[in-house]
Amino acid sequence: MREKVRNIRLGKLTAEQNIRNFILKIKKNNKKINAVLHLNPDAIEEAKQVDKMKKKGKLAGIGVVVKSNINVNGLIANCASKTLEDYKSSYDATVIKKLKDEGAVILGMANMDEFASGSSGESSAFGVCKNPSALDRIPGGSSSGSAASVAADFCDFSLGSDTGGSIRNPASHCSVVGMKPSYGAVSRYGLIDLSMSLDQIGPLGKSVEDIELVYNVINGFDENDGVSRNFSSEKMKKSLKIGVPFVNADEQIWDIIKIKIQEVCDGQGWKADDIELKHIDLGIQTYYPINYVEFFSGTRRFDGRKYGKKIEESCGEEVLRRILGGQEISQAEFAGKYYRRALIAKKIIEKEFVEAFKKYDCIIMPTVPKLPHKIGEKISVEDSYDYDTLTVLANLAEIPAISIPVGDVGGVPVGIQILCARGNDDFMLNIAKVFEK
Ligand code: GLN
């Protein structure tokens, strides 16, 4: 992407050409993939404006696909739900404003699991999204269209949101890079939230370098997001200590991850040790009660008066499960039992990671513990939540995590996940670059 930006700035390539190419490709191939729900009708016009500008910006003429739960002025942000089917945004989310200020052009809005609830891309009200890297398999989710758009070369990069893995999970299944920043590192202003204490917006792209370029544009304090802040990351070091926790995952996936860790350690003279994290098995039981309760509370505004339809009457099965479940456990008599206990468990997990990062520079494990299922295959709710066991940890601990492609099992892509201490996002990106080589 750096090379492309350079060429656009030098006039060797125009923003218009770049954007036209992507629009053509989307028009030609999206029917097969269903990654993009709406094109930006003004994209080419906006690209022409970039070409006319004197000072072109760090992302001049770069084409972006945006998850449909992030507000882009004038475009439809329907969260892939009938509830918000025709909801047109009237403002730009902070991340969108920052991207536009640097010359990026929004190509369109991506398909996703309805209201970001899911890990397969199958719960969209507008049809399942396909996995361009393994066509009969699910692309993962909930940022399915964002990952598939990168894999199908519909854009230079995309934006997703990650509450319990929704950037990293589809990145892993579609063989692209996906980063969840530290909680607070990127403004959530303009994100239609799933679970506000866990949500983060982040980039998906073709390389770690591209992700770094985007992250450097979108991060930082924003007065519109009370929890956002500026972090200062550790500098890259020569010798690194990696912690490798024992977690349950498909053996074939673990084999690939272990070989990669060994290879990097041998090449760099880094050390990897087994590390015990006693409470990470609690991840799913901690994550879902928080998610249900915060989602239930957040959806009270979708009562059919101001935005779209009444959610309970227009949403799909998984969204309804969370609303009803969240309502149930929010009741006074259960709140202490589930929600508050989940918050205590979240703190324990957070602390466990803080301690681990005193001894280790990063922690490495698979991104997803199993291979993506075939599209159409029926799986249980438990099996669907199992996809999240290794990704929810970073959200609960509020730390940065990245998934990068590491290989495949019988042609199905596998991602490796790198986690670092909160605020060490740049440091993590530097480690990821070494693993990517
Ligand atoms: N799969 C998880 C869920 O359904 C994560 C979703 C997300 O990160 N948005 O909640």
Coordinates of C-alpha atoms and ligand atoms in Angstrom, one line a residue:
M1 CA 0.0 0.0 0.0
R2 CA 2.9 2.4 0.8
E3 CA 4.2 1.9 -2.8
K4 CA 0.7 2.6 -4.2
V5 CA 0.3 5.8 -2.1
R6 CA 3.7 6.9 -3.3
N7 CA 2.7 6.4 -6.9
I8 CA -0.6 8.2 -6.5
R9 CA 1.3 11.1 -4.8
L10 CA 3.8 11.2 -7.7
G11 CA 1.0 11.0 -10.3
K12 CA 2.2 7.7 -11.7
L13 CA -1.2 6.3 -10.8
T14 CA -4.4 8.2 -10.2
A15 CA -6.7 7.8 -7.3
E16 CA -9.5 7.6 -9.8
Q17 CA -7.8 4.6 -11.6
N18 CA -7.4 2.8 -8.3
I19 CA -10.9 3.3 -7.2
R20 CA -12.4 2.5 -10.6
N21 CA -10.5 -0.8 -10.6
F22 CA -11.9 -1.8 -7.3
I23 CA -15.5 -0.8 -8.2
L24 CA -15.3 -2.8 -11.4
K25 CA -14.0 -5.8 -9.5
I26 CA -16.7 -5.6 -7.0
K27 CA -19.4 -5.2 -9.6
K28 CA -18.0 -8.3 -11.4
N29 CA -17.4 -10.6 -8.6
N30 CA -19.4 -9.6 -5.6
K31 CA -22.5 -11.7 -6.7
K32 CA -20.4 -14.8 -6.0
I33 CA -18.9 -13.6 -2.7
N34 CA -21.6 -11.3 -1.2
A35 CA -19.0 -9.4 0.7
V36 CA -20.3 -5.9 -0.1
L37 CA -23.8 -4.8 0.7
H38 CA -23.7 -1.2 -0.8
L39 CA -21.3 0.6 -3.0
N40 CA -20.6 4.3 -2.4
P41 CA -22.2 6.0 -5.4
D42 CA -19.8 8.9 -5.0
A43 CA -16.5 6.9 -4.8
I44 CA -15.2 7.8 -8.2
E45 CA -16.1 11.5 -7.7
E46 CA -14.3 11.5 -4.4
A47 CA -11.3 9.9 -5.9
K48 CA -11.1 12.7 -8.6
Q49 CA -11.1 15.2 -5.7
V50 CA -8.1 13.4 -4.2
D51 CA -6.3 13.6 -7.5
K52 CA -6.9 17.4 -7.6
M53 CA -5.6 18.0 -4.1
K54 CA -2.2 19.5 -3.6
K55 CA -1.5 17.9 -0.2
K56 CA -2.6 14.3 -0.7
G57 CA -2.3 12.6 2.6
K58 CA -0.9 9.3 4.0
L59 CA -3.6 7.2 2.4
A60 CA -4.1 9.1 -0.9
G61 CA -6.5 7.3 -3.2
I62 CA -6.5 4.1 -1.2
G63 CA -9.8 2.2 -1.4
V64 CA -11.6 1.1 1.8
V65 CA -14.5 -1.2 2.5
V66 CA -16.2 -0.5 5.8
K67 CA -18.2 -2.8 8.1
S68 CA -21.9 -1.9 8.1
N69 CA -21.9 -1.0 11.8
I70 CA -19.6 2.0 11.3
N71 CA -21.3 5.3 10.3
V72 CA -20.2 6.8 7.0
N73 CA -22.1 9.9 6.2
G74 CA -24.7 9.3 3.4
L75 CA -24.2 5.5 3.3
I76 CA -26.3 2.7 4.7
A77 CA -25.2 1.3 8.1
N78 CA -27.7 -1.4 8.5
C79 CA -25.7 -3.8 10.6
A80 CA -26.8 -6.5 8.1
S81 CA -30.2 -6.4 9.9
K82 CA -33.8 -5.9 8.7
T83 CA -34.1 -3.7 11.8
L84 CA -32.0 -1.0 10.2
E85 CA -32.5 -2.0 6.6
D86 CA -32.7 1.6 5.2
Y87 CA -30.8 3.4 7.9
K88 CA -28.6 6.1 6.3
S89 CA -25.9 7.6 8.4
S90 CA -25.9 11.3 8.9
Y91 CA -22.3 11.7 10.1
D92 CA -18.8 10.1 9.9
A93 CA -17.5 8.0 12.7
T94 CA -14.1 9.4 14.0
V95 CA -12.2 6.6 12.2
I96 CA -13.9 7.5 8.9
K97 CA -13.1 11.2 9.3
K98 CA -9.5 10.4 10.0
L99 CA -9.3 8.1 6.9
K100 CA -10.9 10.7 4.7
D101 CA -8.6 13.4 6.0
E102 CA -5.7 11.4 4.8
G103 CA -7.2 10.9 1.3
A104 CA -8.7 7.4 1.6
V105 CA -11.9 6.7 -0.4
I106 CA -14.8 4.7 1.0
L107 CA -15.7 2.1 -1.7
G108 CA -18.8 0.6 0.1
M109 CA -20.3 -1.1 3.1
A110 CA -19.5 -4.7 4.0
N111 CA -21.7 -7.7 4.8
M112 CA -21.4 -9.0 8.4
D113 CA -23.2 -11.1 11.0
E114 CA -26.3 -9.3 12.1
F115 CA -25.4 -6.6 14.7
A116 CA -21.9 -8.2 14.9
S117 CA -23.3 -11.2 16.7
G118 CA -21.7 -14.3 15.3
S119 CA -18.5 -15.9 14.1
S120 CA -19.6 -17.3 10.7
G121 CA -21.1 -14.6 8.5
E122 CA -24.2 -16.7 8.2
S123 CA -26.5 -14.6 10.4
S124 CA -26.6 -11.6 8.0
A125 CA -30.2 -10.8 7.0
F126 CA -28.9 -10.2 3.5
G127 CA -27.4 -13.6 2.7
V128 CA -24.3 -15.5 3.7
C129 CA -20.9 -14.1 2.7
K130 CA -18.5 -16.6 1.0
N131 CA -14.9 -17.2 1.8
P132 CA -12.8 -16.3 -1.2
S133 CA -9.9 -18.4 0.2
A134 CA -12.0 -21.5 0.7
L135 CA -15.2 -21.1 -1.3
D136 CA -17.3 -23.9 0.4
R137 CA -16.4 -22.7 3.9
I138 CA -17.7 -19.9 6.1
P139 CA -15.5 -16.7 6.0
G140 CA -15.8 -16.4 9.7
G141 CA -17.3 -13.4 11.4
S142 CA -18.7 -11.1 12.4
S143 CA -16.6 -8.9 10.1
S144 CA -17.1 -11.5 7.3
G145 CA -17.5 -9.0 4.4
S146 CA -14.5 -6.9 5.6
A147 CA -12.2 -10.0 5.5
A148 CA -13.7 -11.4 2.3
S149 CA -13.3 -8.0 0.6
V150 CA -9.6 -8.0 1.3
A151 CA -9.2 -11.6 0.3
A152 CA -11.1 -11.0 -2.9
D153 CA -9.1 -7.9 -3.7
F154 CA -12.1 -5.7 -3.6
C155 CA -10.2 -3.0 -1.7
D156 CA -6.8 -2.0 -0.4
F157 CA -7.9 -2.6 3.2
S158 CA -11.1 -2.7 5.2
L159 CA -12.4 -1.8 8.6
G160 CA -14.1 -4.2 11.0
S161 CA -15.1 -4.3 14.7
D162 CA -13.9 -6.8 17.2
T163 CA -15.9 -7.4 20.4
G164 CA -14.8 -11.0 21.0
G165 CA -12.8 -11.8 17.9
S166 CA -14.8 -10.4 15.0
I167 CA -11.7 -9.0 13.2
R168 CA -9.3 -11.7 14.0
N169 CA -11.6 -14.7 13.4
P170 CA -12.5 -13.9 9.8
A171 CA -9.0 -12.7 9.1
S172 CA -7.8 -16.2 10.1
H173 CA -10.3 -18.0 8.0
C174 CA -9.9 -15.8 4.9
S175 CA -6.0 -15.7 5.1
V176 CA -5.6 -11.9 5.7
V177 CA -4.2 -9.8 8.5
G178 CA -6.6 -8.5 11.1
M179 CA -5.8 -6.3 14.2
K180 CA -7.8 -5.6 17.3
P181 CA -6.2 -2.6 19.0
S182 CA -5.9 -2.1 22.7
Y183 CA -9.2 -1.1 24.3
G184 CA -9.3 2.7 24.0
A185 CA -6.6 3.0 21.4
V186 CA -9.0 3.7 18.6
S187 CA -12.2 5.9 19.0
R188 CA -15.5 4.0 19.0
Y189 CA -17.4 7.2 18.2
G190 CA -19.8 6.3 15.4
L191 CA -19.6 2.5 15.9
I192 CA -23.1 1.0 16.4
D193 CA -22.1 -1.0 19.5
L194 CA -22.5 -4.7 20.3
S195 CA -21.0 -4.6 23.7
M196 CA -19.4 -1.3 24.5
S197 CA -16.9 -2.3 27.1
L198 CA -15.4 -4.8 24.7
D199 CA -15.8 -3.3 21.2
Q200 CA -12.9 -2.0 19.2
I201 CA -12.7 -0.9 15.6
G202 CA -9.6 -2.1 13.7
P203 CA -8.1 -2.7 10.2
L204 CA -8.0 -5.8 8.0
G205 CA -5.4 -5.9 5.2
K206 CA -3.0 -7.8 3.0
S207 CA 0.1 -7.3 5.1
V208 CA 1.2 -6.1 8.6
E209 CA 2.8 -3.1 7.0
D210 CA -0.6 -2.0 5.6
I211 CA -2.3 -2.6 8.9
E212 CA 0.4 -0.4 10.6
L213 CA -0.1 2.4 8.1
V214 CA -3.9 2.4 8.8
Y215 CA -3.5 2.0 12.6
N216 CA -1.2 5.0 12.7
V217 CA -3.9 7.1 11.0
I218 CA -6.9 5.9 13.1
N219 CA -5.5 5.6 16.6
G220 CA -5.4 8.3 19.3
F221 CA -7.5 10.2 21.8
D222 CA -10.9 11.5 20.7
E223 CA -13.0 13.7 22.9
N224 CA -16.1 12.0 21.6
D225 CA -15.1 8.7 23.1
G226 CA -14.6 8.9 26.9
V227 CA -12.4 5.8 27.1
S228 CA -10.1 6.6 24.2
R229 CA -6.6 7.7 24.9
N230 CA -3.1 7.9 23.6
F231 CA -0.8 5.0 24.4
S232 CA 2.9 5.0 24.1
S233 CA 4.2 1.7 23.0
E234 CA 7.5 0.0 23.9
K235 CA 10.3 0.1 21.2
M236 CA 11.2 -3.2 19.4
K237 CA 14.0 -5.1 21.1
K238 CA 16.6 -7.5 19.8
S239 CA 15.8 -10.5 22.0
L240 CA 12.3 -11.5 22.9
K241 CA 10.6 -13.9 25.2
I242 CA 7.4 -15.5 24.0
G243 CA 4.9 -17.2 26.2
V244 CA 2.9 -20.1 24.7
P245 CA -0.1 -21.1 26.8
F246 CA -1.7 -24.5 26.6
V247 CA -5.1 -24.0 25.0
N248 CA -7.4 -26.5 23.4
A249 CA -7.2 -26.4 19.7
D250 CA -7.2 -28.7 16.7
E251 CA -3.9 -30.6 16.7
Q252 CA -3.2 -29.8 13.0
I253 CA -3.6 -26.1 13.8
W254 CA -1.3 -26.3 16.8
D255 CA 1.3 -28.1 14.8
I256 CA 1.5 -25.3 12.3
I257 CA 1.7 -22.6 15.0
K258 CA 4.4 -24.5 16.9
I259 CA 6.5 -24.9 13.8
K260 CA 6.2 -21.2 13.1
I261 CA 7.2 -20.2 16.6
Q262 CA 10.2 -22.5 16.4
E263 CA 11.3 -21.2 13.0
V264 CA 11.1 -17.6 14.2
C265 CA 12.9 -18.3 17.5
D266 CA 15.7 -20.2 15.6
G267 CA 16.1 -17.3 13.1
Q268 CA 16.0 -14.5 15.6
G269 CA 17.5 -16.1 18.7
W270 CA 14.3 -15.5 20.6
K271 CA 13.0 -17.8 23.4
A272 CA 9.6 -19.4 23.7
D273 CA 8.4 -21.0 26.9
D274 CA 5.2 -22.8 28.0
I275 CA 3.2 -20.5 30.2
E276 CA 0.3 -21.3 32.5
L277 CA -2.7 -19.0 32.4
K278 CA -5.0 -20.5 34.9
H279 CA -8.2 -18.6 34.2
I280 CA -8.4 -18.4 30.5
D281 CA -10.8 -21.3 30.4
L282 CA -13.3 -18.9 31.8
G283 CA -13.2 -16.7 28.7
I284 CA -16.5 -17.8 27.1
Q285 CA -18.4 -17.9 30.3
T286 CA -17.2 -14.5 31.2
Y287 CA -17.6 -12.9 27.7
Y288 CA -21.2 -13.9 26.9
P289 CA -23.0 -12.6 30.0
I290 CA -21.3 -9.2 29.5
N291 CA -22.1 -9.3 25.8
Y292 CA -25.7 -10.2 26.3
V293 CA -26.4 -7.6 29.0
E294 CA -24.6 -4.7 27.3
F295 CA -26.2 -5.6 23.9
F296 CA -29.7 -5.8 25.5
S297 CA -29.2 -2.4 27.0
G298 CA -27.8 -0.9 23.8
T299 CA -30.7 -2.2 21.7
R300 CA -33.4 -0.4 23.8
R301 CA -33.1 2.5 21.4
F302 CA -34.3 0.3 18.5
D303 CA -37.9 0.5 19.6
G304 CA -39.2 1.4 16.1
R305 CA -39.7 5.0 16.8
K306 CA -36.5 6.8 15.9
Y307 CA -34.5 4.3 13.9
G308 CA -35.9 1.5 11.7
K309 CA -38.1 -1.2 13.0
K310 CA -38.6 -2.6 16.5
I311 CA -35.7 -4.9 16.9
E312 CA -37.5 -7.9 18.6
E313 CA -39.9 -8.0 15.6
S314 CA -37.4 -7.7 12.8
C315 CA -34.1 -9.4 13.9
G316 CA -32.8 -12.9 13.4
E317 CA -32.5 -15.8 15.8
E318 CA -29.1 -15.0 17.4
V319 CA -29.8 -11.4 18.0
L320 CA -33.1 -12.3 19.6
R321 CA -31.4 -14.9 21.8
R322 CA -29.1 -12.2 23.1
I323 CA -31.9 -9.7 23.7
L324 CA -34.0 -12.1 25.6
G325 CA -31.0 -13.6 27.4
G326 CA -29.7 -10.2 28.3
Q327 CA -33.1 -9.1 29.5
E328 CA -33.3 -12.1 31.7
I329 CA -29.9 -11.8 33.4
S330 CA -30.3 -8.0 33.8
Q331 CA -33.2 -8.5 36.2
A332 CA -32.3 -7.5 39.7
E333 CA -32.4 -11.0 41.1
F334 CA -30.0 -12.4 38.5
A335 CA -27.7 -9.4 38.0
G336 CA -25.4 -10.3 40.9
K337 CA -25.3 -13.9 39.9
Y338 CA -24.3 -13.5 36.3
Y339 CA -23.3 -10.0 35.2
R340 CA -21.4 -8.8 38.2
R341 CA -19.7 -12.2 38.5
A342 CA -18.7 -11.9 34.9
L343 CA -17.2 -8.5 35.6
I344 CA -15.2 -10.0 38.5
A345 CA -14.0 -12.8 36.2
K346 CA -13.0 -10.2 33.6
K347 CA -10.8 -8.5 36.1
I348 CA -9.1 -11.8 37.1
I349 CA -8.4 -12.5 33.4
E350 CA -7.1 -9.0 32.9
K351 CA -4.8 -9.3 35.9
E352 CA -3.5 -12.7 34.7
F353 CA -2.4 -11.1 31.5
V354 CA -0.8 -8.1 33.2
E355 CA 1.3 -10.6 35.3
A356 CA 2.2 -12.7 32.3
F357 CA 3.5 -9.6 30.4
K358 CA 5.9 -8.9 33.2
K359 CA 7.7 -12.0 32.2
Y360 CA 6.9 -12.3 28.5
D361 CA 7.0 -9.8 25.7
C362 CA 4.2 -11.4 23.8
I363 CA 1.9 -14.4 24.0
I364 CA 1.2 -16.6 21.0
M365 CA -1.5 -19.1 20.2
P366 CA -3.9 -20.0 17.4
T367 CA -6.4 -17.4 16.5
V368 CA -9.3 -19.9 16.2
P369 CA -9.2 -23.3 17.7
K370 CA -10.8 -25.1 14.8
L371 CA -11.3 -25.0 11.1
P372 CA -14.3 -23.1 9.6
H373 CA -17.3 -25.3 8.9
K374 CA -18.9 -25.8 5.5
I375 CA -21.5 -23.2 4.5
G376 CA -24.9 -24.5 5.3
E377 CA -23.7 -27.1 7.9
K378 CA -25.9 -26.8 11.0
I379 CA -23.9 -26.3 14.2
S380 CA -25.1 -25.9 17.8
V381 CA -25.0 -22.6 19.7
E382 CA -22.3 -24.0 21.9
D383 CA -20.2 -25.0 18.9
S384 CA -20.7 -21.6 17.4
Y385 CA -19.5 -19.9 20.6
D386 CA -16.5 -22.2 20.7
Y387 CA -15.0 -20.4 17.8
D388 CA -14.4 -17.5 20.1
T389 CA -12.5 -19.2 22.9
L390 CA -9.1 -17.8 22.0
T391 CA -10.1 -14.4 20.7
V392 CA -12.4 -13.2 23.6
L393 CA -9.3 -13.2 25.9
A394 CA -7.8 -10.0 24.4
N395 CA -11.1 -8.2 24.6
L396 CA -11.6 -9.2 28.2
A397 CA -8.0 -8.2 29.1
E398 CA -8.3 -5.0 27.0
I399 CA -5.1 -5.8 25.2
P400 CA -4.1 -5.6 21.5
A401 CA -4.0 -8.8 19.4
I402 CA -3.4 -9.5 15.8
S403 CA -4.0 -12.5 13.5
I404 CA -1.7 -13.2 10.6
P405 CA -1.9 -16.0 8.0
V406 CA 0.5 -18.8 9.0
G407 CA -0.4 -21.7 6.7
D408 CA -3.3 -24.1 5.9
V409 CA -4.8 -27.4 6.7
G410 CA -5.8 -29.1 3.5
G411 CA -6.2 -25.8 1.7
V412 CA -8.1 -24.2 4.6
P413 CA -6.3 -21.1 5.9
V414 CA -5.0 -20.9 9.5
G415 CA -4.0 -17.8 11.5
I416 CA -1.5 -17.3 14.3
Q417 CA -2.5 -14.8 17.0
I418 CA 0.0 -12.5 18.8
L419 CA -1.1 -10.7 22.0
C420 CA 0.8 -8.0 23.8
A421 CA 0.4 -5.8 26.9
R422 CA -2.2 -3.0 26.8
G423 CA -0.9 0.0 24.8
N424 CA 1.9 -2.0 23.2
D425 CA 0.2 -2.0 19.8
D426 CA 3.1 -0.7 17.8
F427 CA 5.4 -3.2 19.5
M428 CA 3.0 -6.0 18.6
L429 CA 3.0 -4.9 15.0
N430 CA 6.8 -5.1 14.9
I431 CA 6.7 -8.6 16.2
A432 CA 4.0 -9.5 13.7
K433 CA 6.2 -8.3 10.8
V434 CA 8.9 -10.8 11.9
F435 CA 6.3 -13.6 12.0
E436 CA 5.0 -12.6 8.6
K437 CA 8.3 -13.1 6.8
Ligands
GLN1 N1 -18.4 -14.2 17.9 C1 -18.5 -13.3 19.0 C2 -19.9 -13.0 19.3 O1 -20.7 -13.5 18.6 C3 -17.7 -12.1 18.7 C4 -18.4 -11.0 18.0 C5 -17.6 -9.8 17.7 O2 -16.4 -9.7 18.0 N2 -18.3 -8.8 17.2 O3 -20.2 -12.2 20.1

